[in-house]
XYZ file of C-alpha atoms in Angstrom:
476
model
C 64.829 -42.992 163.164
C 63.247 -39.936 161.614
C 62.276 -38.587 164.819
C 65.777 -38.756 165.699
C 67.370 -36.960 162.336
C 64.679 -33.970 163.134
C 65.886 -33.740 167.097
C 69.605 -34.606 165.902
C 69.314 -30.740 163.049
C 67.102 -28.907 165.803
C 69.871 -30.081 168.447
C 72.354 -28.859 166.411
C 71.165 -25.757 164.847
C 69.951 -24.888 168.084
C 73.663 -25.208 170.168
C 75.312 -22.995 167.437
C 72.500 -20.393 167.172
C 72.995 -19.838 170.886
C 76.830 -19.768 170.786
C 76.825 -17.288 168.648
C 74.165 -15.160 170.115
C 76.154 -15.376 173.862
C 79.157 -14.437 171.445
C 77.289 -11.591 170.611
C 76.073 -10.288 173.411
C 79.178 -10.618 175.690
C 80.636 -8.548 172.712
C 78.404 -6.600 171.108
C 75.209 -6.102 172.826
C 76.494 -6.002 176.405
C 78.526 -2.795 175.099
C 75.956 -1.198 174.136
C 74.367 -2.085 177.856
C 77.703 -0.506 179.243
C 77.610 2.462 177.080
C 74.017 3.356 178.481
C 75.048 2.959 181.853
C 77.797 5.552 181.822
C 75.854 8.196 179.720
C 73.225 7.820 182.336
C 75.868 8.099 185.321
C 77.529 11.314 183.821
C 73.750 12.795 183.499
C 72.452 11.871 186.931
C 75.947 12.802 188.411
C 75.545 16.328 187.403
C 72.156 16.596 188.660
C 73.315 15.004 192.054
C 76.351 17.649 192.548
C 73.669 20.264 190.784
C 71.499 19.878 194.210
C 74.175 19.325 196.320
C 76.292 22.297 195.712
C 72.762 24.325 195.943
C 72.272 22.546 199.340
C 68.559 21.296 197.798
C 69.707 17.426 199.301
C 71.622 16.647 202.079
C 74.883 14.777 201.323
C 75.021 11.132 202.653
C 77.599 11.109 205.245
C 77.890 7.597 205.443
C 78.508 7.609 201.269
C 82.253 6.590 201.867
C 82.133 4.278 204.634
C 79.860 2.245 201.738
C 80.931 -1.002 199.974
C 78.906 -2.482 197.020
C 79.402 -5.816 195.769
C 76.376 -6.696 194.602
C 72.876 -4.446 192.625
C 71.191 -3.031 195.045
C 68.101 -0.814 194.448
C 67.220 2.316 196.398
C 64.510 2.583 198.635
C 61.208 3.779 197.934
C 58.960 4.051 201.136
C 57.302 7.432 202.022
C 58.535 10.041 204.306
C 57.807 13.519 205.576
C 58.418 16.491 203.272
C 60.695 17.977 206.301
C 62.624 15.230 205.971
C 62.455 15.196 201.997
C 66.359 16.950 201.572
C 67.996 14.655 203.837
C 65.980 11.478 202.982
C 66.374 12.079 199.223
C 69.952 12.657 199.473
C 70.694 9.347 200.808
C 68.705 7.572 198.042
C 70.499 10.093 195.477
C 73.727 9.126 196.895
C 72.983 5.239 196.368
C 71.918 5.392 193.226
C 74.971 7.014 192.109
C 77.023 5.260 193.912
C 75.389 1.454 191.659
C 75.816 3.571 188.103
C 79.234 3.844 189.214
C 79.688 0.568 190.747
C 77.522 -0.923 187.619
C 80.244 1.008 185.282
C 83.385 0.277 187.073
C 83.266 -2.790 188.452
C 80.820 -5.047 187.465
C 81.099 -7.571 184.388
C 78.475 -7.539 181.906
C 78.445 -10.924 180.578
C 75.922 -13.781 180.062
C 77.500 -15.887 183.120
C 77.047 -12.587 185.194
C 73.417 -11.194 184.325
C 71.941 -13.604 185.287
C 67.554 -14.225 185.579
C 67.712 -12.594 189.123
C 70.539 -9.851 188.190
C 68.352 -8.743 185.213
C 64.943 -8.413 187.212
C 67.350 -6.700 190.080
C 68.877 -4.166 187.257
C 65.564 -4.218 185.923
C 64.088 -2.637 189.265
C 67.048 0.082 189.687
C 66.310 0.927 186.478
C 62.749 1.955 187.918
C 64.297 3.665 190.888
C 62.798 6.704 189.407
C 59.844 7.374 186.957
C 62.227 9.087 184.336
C 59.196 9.169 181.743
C 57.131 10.606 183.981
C 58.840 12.973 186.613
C 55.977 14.712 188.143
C 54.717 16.174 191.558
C 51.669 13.783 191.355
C 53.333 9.922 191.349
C 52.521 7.729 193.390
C 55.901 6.651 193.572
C 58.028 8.189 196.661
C 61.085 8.769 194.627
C 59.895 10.114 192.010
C 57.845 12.607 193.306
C 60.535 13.947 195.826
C 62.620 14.003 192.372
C 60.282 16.217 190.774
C 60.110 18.571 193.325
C 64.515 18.868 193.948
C 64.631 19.284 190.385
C 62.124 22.231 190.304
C 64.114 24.222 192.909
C 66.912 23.509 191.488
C 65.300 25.627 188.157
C 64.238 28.087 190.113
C 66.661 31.420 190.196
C 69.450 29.566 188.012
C 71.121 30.931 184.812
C 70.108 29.720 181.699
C 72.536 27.055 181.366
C 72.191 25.328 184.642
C 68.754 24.909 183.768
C 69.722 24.107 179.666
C 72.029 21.461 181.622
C 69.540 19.890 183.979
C 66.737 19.135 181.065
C 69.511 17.466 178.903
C 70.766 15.340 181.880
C 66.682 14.534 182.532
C 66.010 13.843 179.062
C 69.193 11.747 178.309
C 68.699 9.698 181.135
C 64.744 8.605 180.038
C 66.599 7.804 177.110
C 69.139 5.712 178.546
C 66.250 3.857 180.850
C 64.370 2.945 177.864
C 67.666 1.784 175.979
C 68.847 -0.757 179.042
C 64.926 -1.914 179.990
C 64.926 -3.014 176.123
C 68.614 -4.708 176.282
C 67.673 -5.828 179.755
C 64.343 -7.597 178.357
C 66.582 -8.920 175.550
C 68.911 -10.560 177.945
C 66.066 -12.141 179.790
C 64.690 -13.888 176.738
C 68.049 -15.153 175.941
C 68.824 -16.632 179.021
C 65.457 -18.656 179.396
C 67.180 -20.054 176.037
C 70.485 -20.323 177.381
C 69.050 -22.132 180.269
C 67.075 -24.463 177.989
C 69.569 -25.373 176.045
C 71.692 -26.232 179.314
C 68.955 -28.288 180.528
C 69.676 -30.231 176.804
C 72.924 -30.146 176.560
C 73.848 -31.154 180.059
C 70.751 -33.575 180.809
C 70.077 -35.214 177.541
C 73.263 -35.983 176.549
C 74.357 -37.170 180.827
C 75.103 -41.164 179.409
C 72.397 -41.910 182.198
C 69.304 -40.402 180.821
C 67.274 -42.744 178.973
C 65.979 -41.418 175.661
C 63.734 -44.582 174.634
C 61.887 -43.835 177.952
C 62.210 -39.961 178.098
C 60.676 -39.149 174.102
C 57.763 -42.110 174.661
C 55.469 -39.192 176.038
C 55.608 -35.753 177.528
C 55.195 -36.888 181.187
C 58.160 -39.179 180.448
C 60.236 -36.681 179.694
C 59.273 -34.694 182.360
C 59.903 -37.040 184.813
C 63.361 -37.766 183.396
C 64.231 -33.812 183.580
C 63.580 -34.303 186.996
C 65.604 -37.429 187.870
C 68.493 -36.131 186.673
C 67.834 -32.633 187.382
C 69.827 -32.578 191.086
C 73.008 -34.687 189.954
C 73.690 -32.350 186.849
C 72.321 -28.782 187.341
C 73.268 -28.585 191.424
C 71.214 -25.897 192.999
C 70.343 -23.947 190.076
C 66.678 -23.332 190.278
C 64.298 -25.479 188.283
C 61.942 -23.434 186.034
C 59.151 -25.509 185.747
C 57.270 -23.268 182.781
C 61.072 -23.572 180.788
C 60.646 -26.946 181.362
C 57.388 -27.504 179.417
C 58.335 -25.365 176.970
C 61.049 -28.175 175.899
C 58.771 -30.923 176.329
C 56.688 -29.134 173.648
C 59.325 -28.286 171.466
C 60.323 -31.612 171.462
C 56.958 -33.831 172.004
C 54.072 -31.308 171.163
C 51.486 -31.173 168.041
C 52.833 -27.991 166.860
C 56.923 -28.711 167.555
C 58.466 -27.658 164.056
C 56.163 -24.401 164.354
C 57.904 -24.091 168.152
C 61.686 -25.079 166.990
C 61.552 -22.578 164.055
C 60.491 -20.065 166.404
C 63.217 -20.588 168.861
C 65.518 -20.242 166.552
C 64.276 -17.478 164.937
C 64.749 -15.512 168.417
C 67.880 -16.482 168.384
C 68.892 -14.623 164.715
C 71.152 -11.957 165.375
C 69.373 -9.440 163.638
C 72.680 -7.033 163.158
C 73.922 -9.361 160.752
C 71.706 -7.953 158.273
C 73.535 -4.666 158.171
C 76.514 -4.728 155.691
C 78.596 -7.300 155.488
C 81.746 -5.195 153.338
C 82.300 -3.588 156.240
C 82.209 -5.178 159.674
C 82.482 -2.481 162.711
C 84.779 -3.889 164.798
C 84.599 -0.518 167.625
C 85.046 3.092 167.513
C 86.846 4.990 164.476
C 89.671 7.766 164.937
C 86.910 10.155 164.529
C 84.415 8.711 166.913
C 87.132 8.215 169.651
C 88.268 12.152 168.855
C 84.429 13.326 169.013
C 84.496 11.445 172.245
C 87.218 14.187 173.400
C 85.035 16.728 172.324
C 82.024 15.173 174.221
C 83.952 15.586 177.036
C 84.910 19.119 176.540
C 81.142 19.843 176.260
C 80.430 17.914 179.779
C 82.618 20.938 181.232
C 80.210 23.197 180.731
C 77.834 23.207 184.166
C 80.687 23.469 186.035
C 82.153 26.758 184.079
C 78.360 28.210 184.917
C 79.106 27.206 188.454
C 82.544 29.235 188.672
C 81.286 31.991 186.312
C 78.397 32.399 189.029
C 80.882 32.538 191.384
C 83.468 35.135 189.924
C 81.023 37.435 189.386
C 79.717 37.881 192.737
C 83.325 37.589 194.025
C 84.884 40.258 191.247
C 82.010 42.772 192.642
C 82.966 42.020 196.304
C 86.695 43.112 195.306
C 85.541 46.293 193.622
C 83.169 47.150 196.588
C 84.937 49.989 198.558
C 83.649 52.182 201.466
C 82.899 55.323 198.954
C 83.417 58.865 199.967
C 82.025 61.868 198.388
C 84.876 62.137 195.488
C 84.211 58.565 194.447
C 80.288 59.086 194.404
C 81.085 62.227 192.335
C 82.867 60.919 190.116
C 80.661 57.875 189.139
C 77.972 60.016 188.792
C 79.963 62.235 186.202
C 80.676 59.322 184.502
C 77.400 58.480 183.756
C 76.098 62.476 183.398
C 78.508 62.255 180.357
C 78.874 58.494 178.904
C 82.310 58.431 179.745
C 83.918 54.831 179.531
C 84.138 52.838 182.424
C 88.056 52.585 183.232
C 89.053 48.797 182.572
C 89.473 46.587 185.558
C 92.931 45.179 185.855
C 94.343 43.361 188.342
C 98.142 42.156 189.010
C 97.766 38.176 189.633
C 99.810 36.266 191.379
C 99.778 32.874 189.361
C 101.845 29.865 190.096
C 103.397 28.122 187.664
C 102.622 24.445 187.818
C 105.283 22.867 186.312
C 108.023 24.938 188.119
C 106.556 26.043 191.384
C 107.326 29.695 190.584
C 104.722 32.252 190.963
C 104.745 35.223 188.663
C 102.260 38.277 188.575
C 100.666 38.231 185.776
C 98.291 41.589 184.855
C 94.617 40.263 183.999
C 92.284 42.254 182.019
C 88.957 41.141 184.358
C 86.255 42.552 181.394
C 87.743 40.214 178.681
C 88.351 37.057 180.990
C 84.900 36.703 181.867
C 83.950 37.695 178.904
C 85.819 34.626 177.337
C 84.603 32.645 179.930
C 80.973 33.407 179.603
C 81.515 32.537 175.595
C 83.228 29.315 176.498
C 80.377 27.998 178.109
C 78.049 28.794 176.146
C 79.670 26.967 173.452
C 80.826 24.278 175.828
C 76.723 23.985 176.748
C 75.647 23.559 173.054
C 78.478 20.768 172.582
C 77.213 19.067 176.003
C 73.293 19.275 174.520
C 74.495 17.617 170.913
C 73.241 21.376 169.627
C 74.600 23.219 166.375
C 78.016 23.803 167.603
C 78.033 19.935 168.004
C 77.232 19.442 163.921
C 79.737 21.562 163.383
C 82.359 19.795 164.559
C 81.469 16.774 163.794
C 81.049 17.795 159.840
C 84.700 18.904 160.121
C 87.368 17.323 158.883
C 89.519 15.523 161.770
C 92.536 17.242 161.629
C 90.119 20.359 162.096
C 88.753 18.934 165.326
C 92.180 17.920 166.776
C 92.876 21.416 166.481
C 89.953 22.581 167.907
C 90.125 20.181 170.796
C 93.932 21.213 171.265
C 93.164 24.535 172.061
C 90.220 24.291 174.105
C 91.841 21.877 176.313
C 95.206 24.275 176.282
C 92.820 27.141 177.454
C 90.639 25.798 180.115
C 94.053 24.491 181.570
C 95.240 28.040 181.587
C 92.097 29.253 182.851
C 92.047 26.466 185.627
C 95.598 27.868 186.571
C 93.802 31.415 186.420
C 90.948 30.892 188.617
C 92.476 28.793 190.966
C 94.753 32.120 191.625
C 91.550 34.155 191.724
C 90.402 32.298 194.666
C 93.511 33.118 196.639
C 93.690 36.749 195.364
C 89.690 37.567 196.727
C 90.467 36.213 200.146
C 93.268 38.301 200.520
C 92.253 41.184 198.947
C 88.124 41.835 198.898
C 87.495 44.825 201.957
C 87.091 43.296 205.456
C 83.348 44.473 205.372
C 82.587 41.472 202.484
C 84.884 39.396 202.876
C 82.791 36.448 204.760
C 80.961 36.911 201.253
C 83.246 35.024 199.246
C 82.670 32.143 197.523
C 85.201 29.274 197.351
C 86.042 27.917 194.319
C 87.968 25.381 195.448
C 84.660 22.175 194.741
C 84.078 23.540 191.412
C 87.771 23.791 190.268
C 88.629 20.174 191.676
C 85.245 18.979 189.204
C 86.934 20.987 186.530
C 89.991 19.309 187.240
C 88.669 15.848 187.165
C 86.884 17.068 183.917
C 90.418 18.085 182.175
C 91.878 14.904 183.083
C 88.949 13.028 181.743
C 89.642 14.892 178.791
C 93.213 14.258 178.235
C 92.565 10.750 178.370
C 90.330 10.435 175.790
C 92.525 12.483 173.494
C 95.315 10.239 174.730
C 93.211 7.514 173.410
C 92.744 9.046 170.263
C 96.226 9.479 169.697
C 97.006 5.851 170.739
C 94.472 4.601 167.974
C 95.960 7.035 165.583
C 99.419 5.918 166.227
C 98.227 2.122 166.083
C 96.450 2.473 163.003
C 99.399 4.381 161.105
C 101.834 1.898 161.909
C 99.527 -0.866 160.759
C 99.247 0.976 157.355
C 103.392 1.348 156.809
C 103.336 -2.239 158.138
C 100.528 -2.906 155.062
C 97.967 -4.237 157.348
C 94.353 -3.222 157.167
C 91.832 -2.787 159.421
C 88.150 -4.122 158.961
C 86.793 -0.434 160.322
């Protein structure tokens, strides 16, 4: 009778301690997991356009003709360094292709990561060596890794390389984060699965408890019995098994119980209870705008790259003894280089109608060059990201206002620019032009993935207002 009092507490302690722990992680924890996922899929996306636009890999032609449903890892056999751009670009391309499959579609719950989906995620996660990026692995990947991202270094501006270290070093980050959720989720569910075994097998009305708790093989044998009829073709864990049988049957069982459910505290609940975070403040969601901003910053480099090798093609001209003349007079005397202004033709988006518009080429890129250099410190969580952060909110909306309002007028500027160089650089240079057409639709994409967060912002703001007239409070 007292035997059955102890297993009657542990039974019961034991079923709530894991309800609320799966309540936990399919709300809590498994955000964090999700959170992780898409910092590391905006890192290793820029470094997969990084070394595609500088033709380093070899795009996967096949990438769109590709359907996940399922975690796949990519391969990892060896193969010839001539074969390295083309070979690595496919492998690239798949891993990308799961972060984004892992952040869009699938559902991170306890029902859906399961013992095989975590050592799966467990081995993408190990696609790559992100600790330990070097020429000398001995893992394929992760050597051909280490040499794309060195030539992508090599000859780039400052920022493209600032930008690829941040995307490296956020990403080991991110690996170590979801290997430790990951091995969270792994203990759980050898709990979750034990207590199924309990639930569903020792409380079935035909398993025999007189028989099953008169010795260890008993029980074991009455696991087994039943085993078929109530847990189908789930796969019978023979070490989980005995691990019950001892908790329930074994010299040491109150040391085992008390440690089961001691890996089952959810050690969060420690942190204050006055205040209970229930997700994201106004100001987190609005710094997530601003994050956002920042993540525009490698492609800026890319069209400021750009625009200065195409402005110098348009003020290339076949130069005759006047013009030599009177460069070198300029210089013989310091006279002031005459400002370089050009009548655009810029189309109005909204209306259709194009207008010329006179732009004063010195100070654009000169705005543009300061814009991502600022955008680049935001992006790497630098000083100009404290900054904004310490400010008060209604400072940041402001600030986030206008950078938005001007990268959309300098979208609208450059995307004129690239028309205005093909028609108007010198015959001689013009196969030298660079498009700007792949970088401006990934600035788009990045101003539209900025609008929505601020939209989201506002939304919260707008929610949370009318919940204070309405004399509600929230718990954030």
């Amino acid at each position: 009778m007292i035997i059955d009092m102890e297993e009657s507490n542990f039974n019961q302690e034991l079923k709530e301690a894991l309800s609320k722990k799966q309540e936990w992680f399919n709300s809590v924890r498994f955000q964090d997991l999700v959170n992780q996922y898409r910092l590391m899929n905006t890192c290793f996306h820029n470094l997969y356009e990084t070394l595609t636009k500088k033709n380093i890999i070899v795009p996967d032609p096949y990438r769109l003709d590709k359907r996940i449903n399922e975690i796949t890892v990519p391969e990892n056999t060896p193969y010839s360094d001539s074969d390295m751009g083309k070979v690595m670009g496919t492998r690239f391309s798949d891993f990308d292709m799961m972060l984004d499959y892992l952040c869009t579609y699938f559902r991170f719950t306890t029902e859906s990561l399961t013992i095989a989906n975590i050592k799966k995620l467990l081995d993408f996660n190990k696609a790559f060596d992100w600790e330990n990026l070097s020429s000398n692995s001995t893992s394929p990947n992760t050597r051909g890794f280490s040499a794309l991202i060195a030539s992508a270094k090599m000859g780039s501006p400052a920022v493209i390389q600032s930008m690829i270290n941040d995307s490296i070093d956020k990403c080991v980050k991110c690996a170590a984060e979801i290997a430790k959720i990951l091995n969270e989720t792994g203990i759980f569910q050898r709990e979750l699965y034990k207590g199924e075994i309990r639930k569903n097998i020792f409380d079935h009305p035909d398993f025999n408890r007189e028989k099953a708790f008169s010795s260890s093989d008993a029980e074991l044998a009455e696991i087994k019995r039943l085993y078929p009829k109530v847990m189908g073709k789930k796969t019978f864990y023979n070490d989980l098994v005995n691990e019950i049988i001892a908790e329930d049957q074994g010299s040491d069982k109150e040391r085992l119980q008390s440690a089961v459910l001691n890996r089952l505290k959810i050690k969060e609940e420690v942190k204050s209870d006055s205040k209970k975070q229930t997700g994201p403040g106004s100001k987190e969601l609005l710094m997530m705008t601003v994050t956002a901003i920042g993540a525009m910053a490698p492609t800026l480099a890319q069209l400021q790259e750009k625009l200065e090798e195409d402005f110098r093609l348009l003020y290339t001209k076949k130069k005759n003894f006047f013009t030599k003349l009177g460069e070198l007079l300029k210089r013989a005397f310091h006279l002031k280089e005459k400002e370089k202004i050009i009548n655009l033709p810029v189309k109005d988006s909204k209306t259709g109608v194009e207008k010329t518009q006179k732009l004063n080429v010195t100070d654009f890129m000169f705005n543009l060059t300061r814009k991502t250099h600022v955008y680049a410190g935001i992006g790497n969580k630098g000083v100009e990201y404290s900054k904004i952060e310490s400010a008060a909110e209604d400072s940041i909306l402001i600030f986030v206002n206008k950078q938005i309002s001007e990268v959309q007028s300098d979208f609208t500027i450059m995307n004129a620019l690239d028309a205005y160089f093909k028609n108007n650089v010198d015959d001689s240079v013009k196969a030298k032009v660079k498009g700007l057409q792949i970088e401006l639709s990934a600035l788009r994409n990045s101003i539209i993935n900025a609008n929505k967060k601020r939209g989201e912002y506002a939304s919260f703001r707008e929610e949370s207002e009318q919940m204070r007239k309405l004399g509600i409070k929230d718990n954030v």
